[in-house]
Tab-separated table of N, CA, C and O in Angstrom:
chain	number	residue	atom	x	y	z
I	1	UNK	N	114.518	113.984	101.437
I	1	UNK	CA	114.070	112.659	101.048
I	1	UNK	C	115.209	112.045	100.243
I	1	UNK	O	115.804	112.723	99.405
I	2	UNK	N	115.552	110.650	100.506
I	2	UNK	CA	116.799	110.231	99.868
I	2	UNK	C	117.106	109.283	100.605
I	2	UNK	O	116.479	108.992	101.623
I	3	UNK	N	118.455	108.476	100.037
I	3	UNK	CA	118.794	107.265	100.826
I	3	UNK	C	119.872	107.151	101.398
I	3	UNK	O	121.049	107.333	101.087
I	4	UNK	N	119.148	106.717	102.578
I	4	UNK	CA	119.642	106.582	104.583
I	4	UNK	C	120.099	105.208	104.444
I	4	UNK	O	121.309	105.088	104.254
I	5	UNK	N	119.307	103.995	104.504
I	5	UNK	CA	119.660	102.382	104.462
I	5	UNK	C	120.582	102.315	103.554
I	5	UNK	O	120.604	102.848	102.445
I	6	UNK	N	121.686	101.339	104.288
I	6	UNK	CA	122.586	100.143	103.302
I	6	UNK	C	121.892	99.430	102.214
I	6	UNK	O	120.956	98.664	102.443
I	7	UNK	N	122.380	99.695	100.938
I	7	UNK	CA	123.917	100.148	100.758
I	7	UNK	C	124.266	101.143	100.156
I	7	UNK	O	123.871	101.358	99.010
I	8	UNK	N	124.907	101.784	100.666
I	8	UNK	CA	125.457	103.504	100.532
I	8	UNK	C	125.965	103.131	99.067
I	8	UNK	O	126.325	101.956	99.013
I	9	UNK	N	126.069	103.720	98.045
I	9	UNK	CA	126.579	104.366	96.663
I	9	UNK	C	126.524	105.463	97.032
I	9	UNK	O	126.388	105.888	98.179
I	10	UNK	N	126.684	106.302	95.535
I	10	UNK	CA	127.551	107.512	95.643
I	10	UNK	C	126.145	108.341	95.776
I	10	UNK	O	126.242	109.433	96.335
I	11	UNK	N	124.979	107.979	95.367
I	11	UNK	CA	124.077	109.156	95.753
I	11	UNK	C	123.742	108.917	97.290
I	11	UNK	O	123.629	109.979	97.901
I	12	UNK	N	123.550	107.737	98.084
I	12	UNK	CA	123.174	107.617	99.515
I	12	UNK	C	125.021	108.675	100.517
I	12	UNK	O	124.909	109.392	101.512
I	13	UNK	N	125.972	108.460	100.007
I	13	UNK	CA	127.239	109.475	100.537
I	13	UNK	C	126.834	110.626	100.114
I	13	UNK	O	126.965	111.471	101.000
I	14	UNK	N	126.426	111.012	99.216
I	14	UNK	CA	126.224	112.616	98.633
I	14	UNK	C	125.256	112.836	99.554
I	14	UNK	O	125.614	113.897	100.065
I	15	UNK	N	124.070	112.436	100.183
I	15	UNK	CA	122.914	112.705	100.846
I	15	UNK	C	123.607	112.861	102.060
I	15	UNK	O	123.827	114.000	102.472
I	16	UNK	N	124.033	111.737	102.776
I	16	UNK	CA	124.087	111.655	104.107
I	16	UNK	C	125.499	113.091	103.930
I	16	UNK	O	125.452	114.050	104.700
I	17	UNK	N	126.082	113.038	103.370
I	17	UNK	CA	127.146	114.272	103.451
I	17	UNK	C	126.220	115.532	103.814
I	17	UNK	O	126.295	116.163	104.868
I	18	UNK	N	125.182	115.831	102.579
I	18	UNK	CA	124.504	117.229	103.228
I	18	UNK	C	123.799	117.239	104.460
I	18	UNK	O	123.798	118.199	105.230
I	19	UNK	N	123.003	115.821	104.706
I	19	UNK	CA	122.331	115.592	105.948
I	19	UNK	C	123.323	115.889	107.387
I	19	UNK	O	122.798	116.454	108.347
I	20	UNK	N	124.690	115.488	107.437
I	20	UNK	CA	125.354	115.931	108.602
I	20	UNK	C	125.876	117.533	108.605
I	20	UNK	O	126.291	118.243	109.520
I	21	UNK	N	125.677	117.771	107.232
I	21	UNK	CA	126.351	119.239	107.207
I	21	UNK	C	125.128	120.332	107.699
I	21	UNK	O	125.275	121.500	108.061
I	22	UNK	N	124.014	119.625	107.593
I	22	UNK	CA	122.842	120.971	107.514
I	22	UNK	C	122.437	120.173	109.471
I	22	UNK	O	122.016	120.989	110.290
I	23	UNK	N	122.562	119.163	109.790
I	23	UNK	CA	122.436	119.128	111.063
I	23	UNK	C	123.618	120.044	112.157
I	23	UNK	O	123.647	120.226	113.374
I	24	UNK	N	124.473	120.453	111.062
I	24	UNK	CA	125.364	121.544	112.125
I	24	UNK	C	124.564	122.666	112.548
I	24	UNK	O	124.773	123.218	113.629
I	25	UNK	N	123.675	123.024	111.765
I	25	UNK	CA	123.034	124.431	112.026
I	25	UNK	C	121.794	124.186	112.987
I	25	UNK	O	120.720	123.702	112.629
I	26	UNK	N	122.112	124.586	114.218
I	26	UNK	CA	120.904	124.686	114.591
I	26	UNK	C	119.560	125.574	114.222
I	26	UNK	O	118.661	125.478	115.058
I	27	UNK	N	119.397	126.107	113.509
I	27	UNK	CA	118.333	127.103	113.028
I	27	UNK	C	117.592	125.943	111.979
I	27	UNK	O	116.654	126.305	111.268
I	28	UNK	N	118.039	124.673	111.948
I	28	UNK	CA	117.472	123.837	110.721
I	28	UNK	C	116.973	122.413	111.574
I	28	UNK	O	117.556	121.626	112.321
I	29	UNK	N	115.603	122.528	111.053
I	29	UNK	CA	115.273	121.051	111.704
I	29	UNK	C	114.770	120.496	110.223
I	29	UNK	O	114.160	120.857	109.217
I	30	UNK	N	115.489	119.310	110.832
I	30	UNK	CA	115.278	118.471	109.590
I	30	UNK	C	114.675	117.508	109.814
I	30	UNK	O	114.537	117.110	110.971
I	31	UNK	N	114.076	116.780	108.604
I	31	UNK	CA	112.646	115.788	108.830
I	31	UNK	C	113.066	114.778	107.643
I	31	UNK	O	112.669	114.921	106.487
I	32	UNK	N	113.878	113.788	108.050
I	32	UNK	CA	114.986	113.030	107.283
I	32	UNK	C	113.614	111.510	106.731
I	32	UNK	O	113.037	110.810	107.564
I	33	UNK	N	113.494	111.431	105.751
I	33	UNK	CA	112.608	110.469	105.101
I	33	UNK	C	113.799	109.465	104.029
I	33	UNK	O	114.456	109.735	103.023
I	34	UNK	N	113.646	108.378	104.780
I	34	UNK	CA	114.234	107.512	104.123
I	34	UNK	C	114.098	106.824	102.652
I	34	UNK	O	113.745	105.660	102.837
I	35	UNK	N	114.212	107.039	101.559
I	35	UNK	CA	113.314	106.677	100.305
I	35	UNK	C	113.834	105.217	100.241
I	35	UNK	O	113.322	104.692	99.253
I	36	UNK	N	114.755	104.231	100.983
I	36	UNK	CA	115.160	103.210	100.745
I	36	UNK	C	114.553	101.854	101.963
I	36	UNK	O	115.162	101.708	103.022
I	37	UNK	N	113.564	101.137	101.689
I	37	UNK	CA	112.701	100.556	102.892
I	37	UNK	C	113.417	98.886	102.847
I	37	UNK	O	113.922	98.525	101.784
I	38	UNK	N	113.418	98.179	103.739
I	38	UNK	CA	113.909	96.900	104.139
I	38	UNK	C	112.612	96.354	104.264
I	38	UNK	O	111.856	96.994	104.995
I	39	UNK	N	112.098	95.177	103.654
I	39	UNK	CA	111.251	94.452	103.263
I	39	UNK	C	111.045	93.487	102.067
I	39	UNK	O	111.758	93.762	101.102
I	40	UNK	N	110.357	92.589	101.942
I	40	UNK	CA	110.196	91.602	100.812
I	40	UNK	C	110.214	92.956	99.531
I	40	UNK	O	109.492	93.951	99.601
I	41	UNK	N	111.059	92.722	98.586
I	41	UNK	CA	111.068	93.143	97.554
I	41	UNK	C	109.893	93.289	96.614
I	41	UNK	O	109.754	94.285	95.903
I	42	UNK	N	109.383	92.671	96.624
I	42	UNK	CA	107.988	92.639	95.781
I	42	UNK	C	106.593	93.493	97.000
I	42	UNK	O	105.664	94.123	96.494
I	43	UNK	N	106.659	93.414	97.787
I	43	UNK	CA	105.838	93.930	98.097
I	43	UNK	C	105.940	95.354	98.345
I	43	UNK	O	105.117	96.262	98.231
I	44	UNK	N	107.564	95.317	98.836
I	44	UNK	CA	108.005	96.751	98.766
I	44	UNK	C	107.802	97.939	97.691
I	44	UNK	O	107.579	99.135	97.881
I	45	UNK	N	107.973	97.116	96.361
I	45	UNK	CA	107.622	97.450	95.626
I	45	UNK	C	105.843	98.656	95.371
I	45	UNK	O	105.638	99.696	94.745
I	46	UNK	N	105.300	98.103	95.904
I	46	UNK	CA	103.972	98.284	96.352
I	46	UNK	C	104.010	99.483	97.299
I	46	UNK	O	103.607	100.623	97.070
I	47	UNK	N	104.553	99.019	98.361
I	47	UNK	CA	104.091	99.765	99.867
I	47	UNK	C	105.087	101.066	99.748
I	47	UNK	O	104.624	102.133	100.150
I	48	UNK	N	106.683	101.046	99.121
I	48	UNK	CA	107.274	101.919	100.210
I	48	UNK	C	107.584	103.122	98.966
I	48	UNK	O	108.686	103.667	99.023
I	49	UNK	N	106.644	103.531	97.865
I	49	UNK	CA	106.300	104.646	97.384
I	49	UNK	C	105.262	105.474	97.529
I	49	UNK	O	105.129	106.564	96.972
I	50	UNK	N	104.141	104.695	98.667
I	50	UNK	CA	103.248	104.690	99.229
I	50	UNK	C	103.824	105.606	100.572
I	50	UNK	O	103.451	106.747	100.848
I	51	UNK	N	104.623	104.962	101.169
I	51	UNK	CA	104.997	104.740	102.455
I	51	UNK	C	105.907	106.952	102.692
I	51	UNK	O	105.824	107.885	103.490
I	52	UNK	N	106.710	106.580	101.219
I	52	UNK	CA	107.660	107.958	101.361
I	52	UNK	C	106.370	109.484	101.053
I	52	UNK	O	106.476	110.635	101.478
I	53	UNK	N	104.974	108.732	99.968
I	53	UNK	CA	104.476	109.775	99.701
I	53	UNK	C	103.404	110.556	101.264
I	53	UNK	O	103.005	111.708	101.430
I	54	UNK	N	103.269	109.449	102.044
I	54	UNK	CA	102.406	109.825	103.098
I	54	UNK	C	103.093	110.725	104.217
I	54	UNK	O	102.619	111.550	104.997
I	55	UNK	N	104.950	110.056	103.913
I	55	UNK	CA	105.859	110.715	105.309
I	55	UNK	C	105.972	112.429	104.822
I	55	UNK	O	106.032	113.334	105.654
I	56	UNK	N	105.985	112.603	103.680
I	56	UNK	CA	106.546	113.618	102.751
I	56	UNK	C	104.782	114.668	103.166
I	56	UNK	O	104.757	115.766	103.722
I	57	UNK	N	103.720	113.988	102.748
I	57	UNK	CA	103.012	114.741	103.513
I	57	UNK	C	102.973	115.344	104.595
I	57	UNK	O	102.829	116.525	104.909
I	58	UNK	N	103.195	113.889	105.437
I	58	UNK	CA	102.975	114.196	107.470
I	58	UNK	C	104.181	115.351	107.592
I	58	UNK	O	104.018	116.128	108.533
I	59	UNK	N	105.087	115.515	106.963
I	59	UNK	CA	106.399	116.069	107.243
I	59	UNK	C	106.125	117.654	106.822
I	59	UNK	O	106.940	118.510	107.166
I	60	UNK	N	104.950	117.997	106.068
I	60	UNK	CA	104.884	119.099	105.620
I	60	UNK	C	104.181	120.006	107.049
I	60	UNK	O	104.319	121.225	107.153
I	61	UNK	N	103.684	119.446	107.727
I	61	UNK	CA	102.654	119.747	108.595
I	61	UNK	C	103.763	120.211	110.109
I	61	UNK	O	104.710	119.448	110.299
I	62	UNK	N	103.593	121.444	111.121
I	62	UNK	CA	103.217	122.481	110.897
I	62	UNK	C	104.131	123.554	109.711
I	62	UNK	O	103.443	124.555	109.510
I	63	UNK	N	104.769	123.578	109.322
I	63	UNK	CA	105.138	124.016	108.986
I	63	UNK	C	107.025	123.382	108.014
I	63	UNK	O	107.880	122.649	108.511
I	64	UNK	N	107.040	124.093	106.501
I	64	UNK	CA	108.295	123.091	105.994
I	64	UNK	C	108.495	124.519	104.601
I	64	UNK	O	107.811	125.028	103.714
I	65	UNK	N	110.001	124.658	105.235
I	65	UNK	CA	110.539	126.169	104.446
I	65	UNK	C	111.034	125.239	103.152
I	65	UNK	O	111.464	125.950	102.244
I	66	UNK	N	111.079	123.471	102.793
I	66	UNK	CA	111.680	123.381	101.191
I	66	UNK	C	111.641	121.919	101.436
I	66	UNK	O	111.517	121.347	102.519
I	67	UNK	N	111.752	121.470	100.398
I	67	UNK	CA	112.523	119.605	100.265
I	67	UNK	C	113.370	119.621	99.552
I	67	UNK	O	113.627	120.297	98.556
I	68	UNK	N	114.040	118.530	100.267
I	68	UNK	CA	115.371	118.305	99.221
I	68	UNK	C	114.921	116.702	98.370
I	68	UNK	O	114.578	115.865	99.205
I	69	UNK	N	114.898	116.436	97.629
I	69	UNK	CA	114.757	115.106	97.011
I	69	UNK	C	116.019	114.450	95.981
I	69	UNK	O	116.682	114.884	95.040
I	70	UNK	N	115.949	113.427	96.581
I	70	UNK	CA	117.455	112.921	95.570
I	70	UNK	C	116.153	112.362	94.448
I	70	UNK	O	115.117	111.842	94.861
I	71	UNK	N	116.444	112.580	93.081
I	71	UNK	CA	115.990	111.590	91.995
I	71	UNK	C	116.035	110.383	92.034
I	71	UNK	O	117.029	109.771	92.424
I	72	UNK	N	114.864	109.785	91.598
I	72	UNK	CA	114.886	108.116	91.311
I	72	UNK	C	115.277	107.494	90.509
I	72	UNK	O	115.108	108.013	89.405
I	73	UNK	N	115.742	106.589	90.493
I	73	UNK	CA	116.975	106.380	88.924
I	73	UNK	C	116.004	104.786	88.492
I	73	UNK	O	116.640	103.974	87.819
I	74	UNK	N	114.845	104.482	88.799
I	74	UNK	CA	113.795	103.717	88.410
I	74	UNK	C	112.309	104.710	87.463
I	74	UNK	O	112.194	105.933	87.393
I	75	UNK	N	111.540	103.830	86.969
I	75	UNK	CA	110.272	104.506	86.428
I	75	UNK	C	109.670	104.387	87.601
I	75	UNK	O	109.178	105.506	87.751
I	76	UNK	N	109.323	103.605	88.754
I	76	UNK	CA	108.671	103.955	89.589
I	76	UNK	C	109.081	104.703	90.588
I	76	UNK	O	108.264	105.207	91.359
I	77	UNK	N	110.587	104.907	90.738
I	77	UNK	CA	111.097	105.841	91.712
I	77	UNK	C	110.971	107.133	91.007
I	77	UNK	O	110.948	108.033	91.846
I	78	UNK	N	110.892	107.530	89.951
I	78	UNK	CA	110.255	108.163	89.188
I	78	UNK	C	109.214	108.976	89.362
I	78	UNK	O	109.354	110.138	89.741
I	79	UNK	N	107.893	108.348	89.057
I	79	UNK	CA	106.200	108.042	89.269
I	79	UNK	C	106.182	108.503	90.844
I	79	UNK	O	105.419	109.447	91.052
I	80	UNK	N	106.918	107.984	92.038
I	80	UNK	CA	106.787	108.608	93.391
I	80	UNK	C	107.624	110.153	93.130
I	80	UNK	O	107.145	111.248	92.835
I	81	UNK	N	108.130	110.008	93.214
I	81	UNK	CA	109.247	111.675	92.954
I	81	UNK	C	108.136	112.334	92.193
I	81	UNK	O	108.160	113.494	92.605
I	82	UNK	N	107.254	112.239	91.382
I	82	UNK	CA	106.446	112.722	90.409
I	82	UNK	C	105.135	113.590	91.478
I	82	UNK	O	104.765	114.753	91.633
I	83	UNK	N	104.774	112.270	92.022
I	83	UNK	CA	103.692	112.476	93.410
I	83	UNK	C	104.124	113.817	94.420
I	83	UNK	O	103.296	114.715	94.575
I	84	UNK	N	105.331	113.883	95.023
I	84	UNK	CA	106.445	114.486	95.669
I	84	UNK	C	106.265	115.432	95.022
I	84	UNK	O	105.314	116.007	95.552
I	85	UNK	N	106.739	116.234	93.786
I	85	UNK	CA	106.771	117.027	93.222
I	85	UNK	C	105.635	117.754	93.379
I	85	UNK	O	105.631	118.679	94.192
I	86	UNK	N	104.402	117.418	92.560
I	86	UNK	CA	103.031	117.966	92.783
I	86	UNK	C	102.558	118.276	94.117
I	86	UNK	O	101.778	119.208	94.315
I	87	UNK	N	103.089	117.380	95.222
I	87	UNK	CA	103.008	117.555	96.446
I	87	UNK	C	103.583	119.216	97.001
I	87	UNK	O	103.086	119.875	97.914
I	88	UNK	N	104.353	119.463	96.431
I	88	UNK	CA	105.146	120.465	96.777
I	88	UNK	C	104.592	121.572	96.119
I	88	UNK	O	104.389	122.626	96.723
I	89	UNK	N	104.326	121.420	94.913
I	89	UNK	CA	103.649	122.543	94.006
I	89	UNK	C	102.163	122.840	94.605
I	89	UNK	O	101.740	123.972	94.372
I	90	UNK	N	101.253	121.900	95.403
I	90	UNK	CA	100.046	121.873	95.807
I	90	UNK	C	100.211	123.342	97.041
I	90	UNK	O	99.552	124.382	97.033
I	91	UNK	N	101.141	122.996	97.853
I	91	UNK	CA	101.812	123.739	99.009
I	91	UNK	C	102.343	124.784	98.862
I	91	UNK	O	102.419	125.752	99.618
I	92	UNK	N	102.901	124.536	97.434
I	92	UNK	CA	104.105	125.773	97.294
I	92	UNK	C	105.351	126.192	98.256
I	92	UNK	O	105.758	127.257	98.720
I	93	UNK	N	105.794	124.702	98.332
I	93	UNK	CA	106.921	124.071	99.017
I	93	UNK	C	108.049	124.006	97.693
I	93	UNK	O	107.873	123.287	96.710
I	94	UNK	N	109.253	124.925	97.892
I	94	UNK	CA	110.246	124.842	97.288
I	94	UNK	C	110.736	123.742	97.269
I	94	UNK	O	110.265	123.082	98.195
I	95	UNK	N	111.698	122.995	96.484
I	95	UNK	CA	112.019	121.250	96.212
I	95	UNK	C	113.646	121.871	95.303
I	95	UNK	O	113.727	122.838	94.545
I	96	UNK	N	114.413	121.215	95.596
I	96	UNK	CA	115.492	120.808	95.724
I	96	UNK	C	115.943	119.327	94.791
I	96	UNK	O	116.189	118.256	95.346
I	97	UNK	N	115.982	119.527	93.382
I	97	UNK	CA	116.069	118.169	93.009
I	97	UNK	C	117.446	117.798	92.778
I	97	UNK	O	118.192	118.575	92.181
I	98	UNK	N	117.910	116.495	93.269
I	98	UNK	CA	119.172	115.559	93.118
I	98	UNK	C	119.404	114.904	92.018
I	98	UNK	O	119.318	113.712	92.315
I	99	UNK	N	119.657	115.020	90.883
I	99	UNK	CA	120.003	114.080	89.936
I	99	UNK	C	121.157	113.661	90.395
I	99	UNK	O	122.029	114.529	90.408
I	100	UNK	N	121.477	112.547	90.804
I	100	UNK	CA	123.063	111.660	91.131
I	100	UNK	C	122.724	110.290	89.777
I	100	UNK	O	121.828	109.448	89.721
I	101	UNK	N	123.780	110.557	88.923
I	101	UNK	CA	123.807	109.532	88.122
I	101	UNK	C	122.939	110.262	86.630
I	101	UNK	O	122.599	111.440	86.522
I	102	UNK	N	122.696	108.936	85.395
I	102	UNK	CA	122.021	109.639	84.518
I	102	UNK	C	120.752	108.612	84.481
I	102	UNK	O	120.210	108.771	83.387
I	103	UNK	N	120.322	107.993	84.959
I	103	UNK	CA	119.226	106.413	85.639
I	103	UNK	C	118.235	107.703	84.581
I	103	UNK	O	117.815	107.279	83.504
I	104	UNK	N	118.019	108.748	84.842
I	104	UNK	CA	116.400	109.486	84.596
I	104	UNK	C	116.343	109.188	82.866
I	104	UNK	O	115.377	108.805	82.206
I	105	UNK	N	117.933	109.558	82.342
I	105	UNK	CA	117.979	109.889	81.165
I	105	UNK	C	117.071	108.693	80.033
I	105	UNK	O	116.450	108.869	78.985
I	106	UNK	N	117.396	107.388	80.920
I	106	UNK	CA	117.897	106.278	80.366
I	106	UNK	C	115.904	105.657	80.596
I	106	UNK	O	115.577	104.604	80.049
I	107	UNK	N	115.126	106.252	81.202
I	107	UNK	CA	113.540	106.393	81.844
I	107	UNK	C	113.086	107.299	80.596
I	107	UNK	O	112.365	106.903	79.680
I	108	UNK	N	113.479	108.217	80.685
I	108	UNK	CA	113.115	109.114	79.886
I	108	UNK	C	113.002	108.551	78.318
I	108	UNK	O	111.928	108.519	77.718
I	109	UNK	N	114.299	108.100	77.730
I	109	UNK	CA	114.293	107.716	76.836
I	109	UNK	C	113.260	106.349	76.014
I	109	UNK	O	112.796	106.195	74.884
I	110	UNK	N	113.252	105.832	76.843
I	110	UNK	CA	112.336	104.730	77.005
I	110	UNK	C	110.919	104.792	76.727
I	110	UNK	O	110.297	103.944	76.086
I	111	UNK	N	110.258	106.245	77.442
I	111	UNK	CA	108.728	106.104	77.326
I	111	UNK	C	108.287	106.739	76.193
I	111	UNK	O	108.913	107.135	75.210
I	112	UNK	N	107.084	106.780	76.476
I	112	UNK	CA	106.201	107.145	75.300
I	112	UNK	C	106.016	108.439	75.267
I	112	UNK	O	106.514	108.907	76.291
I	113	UNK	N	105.285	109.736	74.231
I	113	UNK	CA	105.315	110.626	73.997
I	113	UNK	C	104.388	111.242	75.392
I	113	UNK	O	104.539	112.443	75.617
I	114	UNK	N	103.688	110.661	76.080
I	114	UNK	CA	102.971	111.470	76.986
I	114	UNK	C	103.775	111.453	78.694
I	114	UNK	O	103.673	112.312	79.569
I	115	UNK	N	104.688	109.934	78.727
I	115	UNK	CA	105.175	110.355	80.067
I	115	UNK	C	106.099	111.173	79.767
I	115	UNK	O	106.235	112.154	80.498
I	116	UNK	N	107.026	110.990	78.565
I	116	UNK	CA	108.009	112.185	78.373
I	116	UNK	C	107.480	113.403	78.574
I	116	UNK	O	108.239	113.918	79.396
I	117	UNK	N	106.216	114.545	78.187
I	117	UNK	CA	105.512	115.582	78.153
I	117	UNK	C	105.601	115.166	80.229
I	117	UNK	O	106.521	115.435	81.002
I	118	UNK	N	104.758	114.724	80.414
I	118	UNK	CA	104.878	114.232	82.300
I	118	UNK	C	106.100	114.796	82.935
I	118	UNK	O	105.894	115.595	83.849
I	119	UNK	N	107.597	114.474	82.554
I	119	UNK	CA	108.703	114.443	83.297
I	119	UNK	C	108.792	115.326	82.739
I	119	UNK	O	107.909	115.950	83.327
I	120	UNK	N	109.280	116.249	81.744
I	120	UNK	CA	109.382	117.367	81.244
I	120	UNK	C	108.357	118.397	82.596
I	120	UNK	O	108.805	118.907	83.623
I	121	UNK	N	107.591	118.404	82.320
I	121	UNK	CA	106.636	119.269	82.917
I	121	UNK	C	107.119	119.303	84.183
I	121	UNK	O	107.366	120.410	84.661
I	122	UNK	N	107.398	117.853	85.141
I	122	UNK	CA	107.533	117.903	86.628
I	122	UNK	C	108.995	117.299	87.114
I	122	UNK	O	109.155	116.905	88.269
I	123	UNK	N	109.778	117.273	86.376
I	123	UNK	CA	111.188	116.837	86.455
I	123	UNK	C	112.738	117.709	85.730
I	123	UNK	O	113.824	118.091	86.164
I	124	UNK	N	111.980	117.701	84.356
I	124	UNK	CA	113.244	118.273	83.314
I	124	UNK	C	113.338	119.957	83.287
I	124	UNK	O	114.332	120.566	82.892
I	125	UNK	N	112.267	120.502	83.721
I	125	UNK	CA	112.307	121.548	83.683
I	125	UNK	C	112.254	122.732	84.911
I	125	UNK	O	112.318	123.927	84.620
C-alpha cells in the first residue's frame, strides 16, 4: 500500500523502486493498492481512506503472507494507516511500516494525550 499516482516524491520512488524489485520474483504476487486517488479533493478526502481500507481488506482474501505500508505524513493518512494496522493485527497479517520523511513526528506532536497513547500503541511501537 503506498503511492503509485503523480506526483512521485521521494516516498512514491522509494515504493515504486521496491514494487519493480519484488515483481522480479516470481514466487511473489503482489496486490499493489494505490493510497494516492485522483478526484475532487474534498470529497476525496472522504472516499479514498474508505476506498484503500476496503482494497486492503479484499486484498487479504484468499490468502496474504504480509503488507507493506508506506506511512501517512497527514492525521488522516494517519487515522487510515491506523484502520490498516488493526486490520492486520485482526488477521495476523505481518505489516511492514514505511516511515519516508518525519510528517508522523510533526502529527504526533500536535495531539492530545489519548491519540498520542493511539499511535504509540499502533504506529510507534
Amino acid at each position: 500500500i503506498g503511492p503509485v499516482s503523480p506526483p512521485l516524491g521521494g516516498e512514491a520512488l522509494a515504493f515504486q523502486m521496491l514494487v519493480e524489485h519484488l515483481k522480479k520474483d516470481i514466487s511473489v504476487k503482489l496486490v499493489i493498492i494505490d493510497k494516492v486517488y485522483k478526484q475532487d479533493k474534498s470529497l476525496r478526502r472522504l472516499t479514498n481512506p474508505v476506498r484503500v481500507i476496503a482494497l486492503t481488506l479484499k486484498s487479504l482474501f484468499p490468502q496474504t503472507n504480509g503488507l507493506y505500508l508506506t506511512c501517512g505524513q497527514t492525521f488522516g493518512g494517519v487515522i487510515r494507516d491506523c484502520f490498516i494496522i488493526l486490520i492486520g493485527e485482526v488477521y495476523r497479517v505481518p505489516i511492514i511500516l514505511h516511515l519516508h520523511g518525519g510528517g508522523i513526528k510533526d502529527i504526533y506532536l500536535s495531539k492530545n494525550k489519548l491519540i498520542r497513547k493511539i499511535l504509540e500503541k499502533l504506529i510507534l511501537i
